[in-house]
Amino acid sequence: KWLVIGIAVLLYLIQQAKHRDRIPRKEMVLKIIELHFTAIYGSENLPYFRAYVMIPGAANRLQIKARYNMKREQPDYNITLAIAAGTTGRAYNQRSTITADLNRVTLEDLHLSPEEATRIWQEVQSLLSIPMVNEDGKTVGVITFDSTLPIQETGFDYLAIQIYLETCAALLADSF
């Protein structure tokens, strides 16, 4: 089942890439994220997942450039993070995929400032951050997936899910 869905997603993305100049970048990013989430978890589970792309900005901080399923009223909607903070900062600096089970690790373990820690959406239980490396080998940002479900239910700690979502990051890297 995953193979068929994966092939369908890739065919869609190839078709869209041919017309990239006609598709607004943000719309393309959100569609890619939604397709990956739907392929893995099914459309009925989409409310339990969010994603956001963070890129380096002013004052050596990561800022959100694109969001999927984040609501304005959530405290982390416009969060910026120190370049080394959280799973996002670690993924950016280490250029590797980072997971966190927030039922096992504290926000302090993730090197978040008190202000950053209070802004993290309190319902999040699991995180997966993947660096976005462009064709030139430069890390241009990080895509972070989070969920209100425990990590065991998201599969964020499974290599197959990580690899699948890493393809999403790779497809998006040259958009930023």
One Martini backbone bead per residue (centre of mass of N, CA, C, O) as a GRO file, in nm:
protein
  176
    1LYS     BB    1   0.059   0.062  -0.023
    2TRP     BB    2   0.298   0.262   0.013
    3LEU     BB    3   0.412   0.233  -0.270
    4VAL     BB    4   0.171   0.347  -0.426
    5ILE     BB    5   0.157   0.617  -0.279
    6GLY     BB    6   0.449   0.705  -0.332
    7ILE     BB    7   0.427   0.706  -0.640
    8ALA     BB    8   0.198   0.910  -0.659
    9VAL     BB    9   0.347   1.141  -0.522
   10LEU     BB   10   0.589   1.155  -0.715
   11LEU     BB   11   0.426   1.210  -0.972
   12TYR     BB   12   0.303   1.471  -0.874
   13LEU     BB   13   0.573   1.620  -0.820
   14ILE     BB   14   0.682   1.605  -1.105
   15GLN     BB   15   0.451   1.754  -1.238
   16GLN     BB   16   0.483   2.013  -1.064
   17ALA     BB   17   0.782   2.080  -1.132
   18LYS     BB   18   0.723   2.161  -1.432
   19HIS     BB   19   0.524   2.405  -1.286
   20ARG     BB   20   0.667   2.584  -1.062
   21ASP     BB   21   0.625   2.881  -1.176
   22ARG     BB   22   0.293   2.848  -1.119
   23ILE     BB   23   0.361   2.783  -0.817
   24PRO     BB   24   0.333   2.860  -0.515
   25ARG     BB   25   0.549   2.779  -0.276
   26LYS     BB   26   0.364   2.740  -0.031
   27GLU     BB   27   0.160   2.554  -0.167
   28MET     BB   28   0.362   2.330  -0.233
   29VAL     BB   29   0.456   2.267   0.051
   30LEU     BB   30   0.177   2.194   0.171
   31LYS     BB   31   0.114   1.963  -0.028
   32ILE     BB   32   0.350   1.780   0.035
   33ILE     BB   33   0.289   1.739   0.331
   34GLU     BB   34   0.001   1.628   0.301
   35LEU     BB   35   0.074   1.383   0.126
   36HIS     BB   36   0.256   1.246   0.331
   37PHE     BB   37   0.060   1.223   0.565
   38THR     BB   38  -0.160   1.067   0.412
   39ALA     BB   39   0.014   0.822   0.329
   40ILE     BB   40   0.079   0.737   0.629
   41TYR     BB   41  -0.206   0.818   0.816
   42GLY     BB   42  -0.433   0.947   0.692
   43SER     BB   43  -0.686   1.180   0.680
   44GLU     BB   44  -0.810   1.124   0.973
   45ASN     BB   45  -0.510   1.212   1.117
   46LEU     BB   46  -0.427   1.513   1.053
   47PRO     BB   47  -0.503   1.670   1.328
   48TYR     BB   48  -0.232   1.535   1.481
   49PHE     BB   49  -0.066   1.716   1.269
   50ARG     BB   50   0.242   1.896   1.208
   51ALA     BB   51   0.421   2.161   1.021
   52TYR     BB   52   0.756   2.315   0.979
   53VAL     BB   53   0.954   2.575   0.842
   54MET     BB   54   1.296   2.654   0.913
   55ILE     BB   55   1.500   2.950   0.903
   56PRO     BB   56   1.741   3.158   0.887
   57GLY     BB   57   1.780   3.466   1.060
   58ALA     BB   58   1.779   3.690   1.267
   59ALA     BB   59   1.998   3.668   1.528
   60ASN     BB   60   2.053   3.361   1.499
   61ARG     BB   61   1.759   3.256   1.404
   62LEU     BB   62   1.481   3.058   1.382
   63GLN     BB   63   1.221   3.069   1.132
   64ILE     BB   64   0.909   3.069   1.014
   65LYS     BB   65   0.798   3.001   0.665
   66ALA     BB   66   0.617   2.734   0.705
   67ARG     BB   67   0.279   2.584   0.741
   68TYR     BB   68   0.107   2.298   0.896
   69ASN     BB   69  -0.166   2.297   1.100
   70MET     BB   70  -0.145   2.583   1.220
   71LYS     BB   71  -0.256   2.795   1.473
   72ARG     BB   72  -0.268   3.119   1.574
   73GLU     BB   73  -0.337   3.042   1.888
   74GLN     BB   74  -0.075   2.918   1.901
   75PRO     BB   75   0.223   2.990   2.069
   76ASP     BB   76   0.414   2.875   1.807
   77TYR     BB   77   0.345   3.021   1.536
   78ASN     BB   78   0.596   3.264   1.577
   79ILE     BB   79   0.844   3.121   1.640
   80THR     BB   80   1.172   3.150   1.768
   81LEU     BB   81   1.507   3.012   1.747
   82ALA     BB   82   1.777   2.916   1.842
   83ILE     BB   83   2.012   2.763   1.642
   84ALA     BB   84   2.045   2.529   1.898
   85ALA     BB   85   1.742   2.473   1.944
   86GLY     BB   86   1.614   2.199   1.969
   87THR     BB   87   1.549   1.987   1.715
   88THR     BB   88   1.595   2.197   1.498
   89GLY     BB   89   1.881   2.293   1.576
   90ARG     BB   90   2.013   2.014   1.573
   91ALA     BB   91   1.952   1.947   1.278
   92TYR     BB   92   2.099   2.188   1.157
   93ASN     BB   93   2.390   2.140   1.289
   94GLN     BB   94   2.407   1.810   1.234
   95ARG     BB   95   2.265   1.708   0.975
   96SER     BB   96   2.018   1.551   1.125
   97THR     BB   97   1.794   1.341   1.244
   98ILE     BB   98   1.543   1.432   1.495
   99THR     BB   99   1.409   1.303   1.795
  100ALA     BB  100   1.113   1.340   2.024
  101ASP     BB  101   0.999   1.246   2.350
  102LEU     BB  102   0.806   1.444   2.563
  103ASN     BB  103   0.769   1.203   2.784
  104ARG     BB  104   1.107   1.185   2.833
  105VAL     BB  105   1.172   1.482   2.764
  106THR     BB  106   1.283   1.790   2.821
  107LEU     BB  107   1.305   2.113   2.728
  108GLU     BB  108   1.584   2.151   2.858
  109ASP     BB  109   1.724   1.919   2.695
  110LEU     BB  110   1.675   2.114   2.427
  111HIS     BB  111   1.783   2.408   2.481
  112LEU     BB  112   1.567   2.599   2.606
  113SER     BB  113   1.436   2.870   2.678
  114PRO     BB  114   1.195   2.986   2.875
  115GLU     BB  115   1.047   3.130   2.644
  116GLU     BB  116   1.044   2.893   2.445
  117ALA     BB  117   0.908   2.681   2.629
  118THR     BB  118   0.631   2.845   2.658
  119ARG     BB  119   0.575   2.832   2.330
  120ILE     BB  120   0.531   2.547   2.333
  121TRP     BB  121   0.311   2.331   2.254
  122GLN     BB  122   0.159   2.143   2.507
  123GLU     BB  123   0.041   1.891   2.319
  124VAL     BB  124   0.307   1.795   2.245
  125GLN     BB  125   0.480   1.461   2.211
  126SER     BB  126   0.615   1.474   1.912
  127LEU     BB  127   0.931   1.475   1.720
  128LEU     BB  128   1.055   1.573   1.379
  129SER     BB  129   1.378   1.660   1.249
  130ILE     BB  130   1.479   1.792   0.919
  131PRO     BB  131   1.712   1.860   0.710
  132MET     BB  132   1.766   2.104   0.448
  133VAL     BB  133   1.938   2.005   0.155
  134ASN     BB  134   2.080   2.117  -0.106
  135GLU     BB  135   2.249   2.067  -0.404
  136ASP     BB  136   2.508   2.227  -0.265
  137GLY     BB  137   2.505   2.130   0.056
  138LYS     BB  138   2.312   2.329   0.195
  139THR     BB  139   2.169   2.439   0.482
  140VAL     BB  140   1.837   2.597   0.472
  141GLY     BB  141   1.685   2.405   0.685
  142VAL     BB  142   1.385   2.292   0.867
  143ILE     BB  143   1.174   2.014   0.915
  144THR     BB  144   0.891   1.991   1.133
  145PHE     BB  145   0.734   1.731   1.306
  146ASP     BB  146   0.421   1.707   1.482
  147SER     BB  147   0.244   1.566   1.780
  148THR     BB  148  -0.024   1.453   1.997
  149LEU     BB  149   0.110   1.191   1.975
  150PRO     BB  150   0.273   0.937   2.045
  151ILE     BB  151   0.558   0.811   1.911
  152GLN     BB  152   0.441   0.520   1.867
  153GLU     BB  153   0.204   0.636   1.671
  154THR     BB  154   0.387   0.796   1.453
  155GLY     BB  155   0.688   0.674   1.384
  156PHE     BB  156   0.934   0.875   1.418
  157ASP     BB  157   1.133   0.623   1.520
  158TYR     BB  158   1.118   0.515   1.231
  159LEU     BB  159   1.305   0.471   0.959
  160ALA     BB  160   1.090   0.465   0.732
  161ILE     BB  161   0.960   0.735   0.807
  162GLN     BB  162   1.211   0.910   0.793
  163ILE     BB  163   1.277   0.859   0.497
  164TYR     BB  164   1.011   0.958   0.382
  165LEU     BB  165   1.039   1.253   0.510
  166GLU     BB  166   1.313   1.317   0.377
  167THR     BB  167   1.195   1.350   0.093
  168CYS     BB  168   1.043   1.602   0.162
  169ALA     BB  169   1.290   1.775   0.234
  170ALA     BB  170   1.434   1.745  -0.041
  171LEU     BB  171   1.206   1.874  -0.215
  172LEU     BB  172   1.220   2.160  -0.046
  173ALA     BB  173   1.512   2.280  -0.039
  174ASP     BB  174   1.499   2.448  -0.327
  175SER     BB  175   1.267   2.659  -0.209
  176PHE     BB  176   1.494   2.824  -0.001
   0.00000   0.00000   0.00000
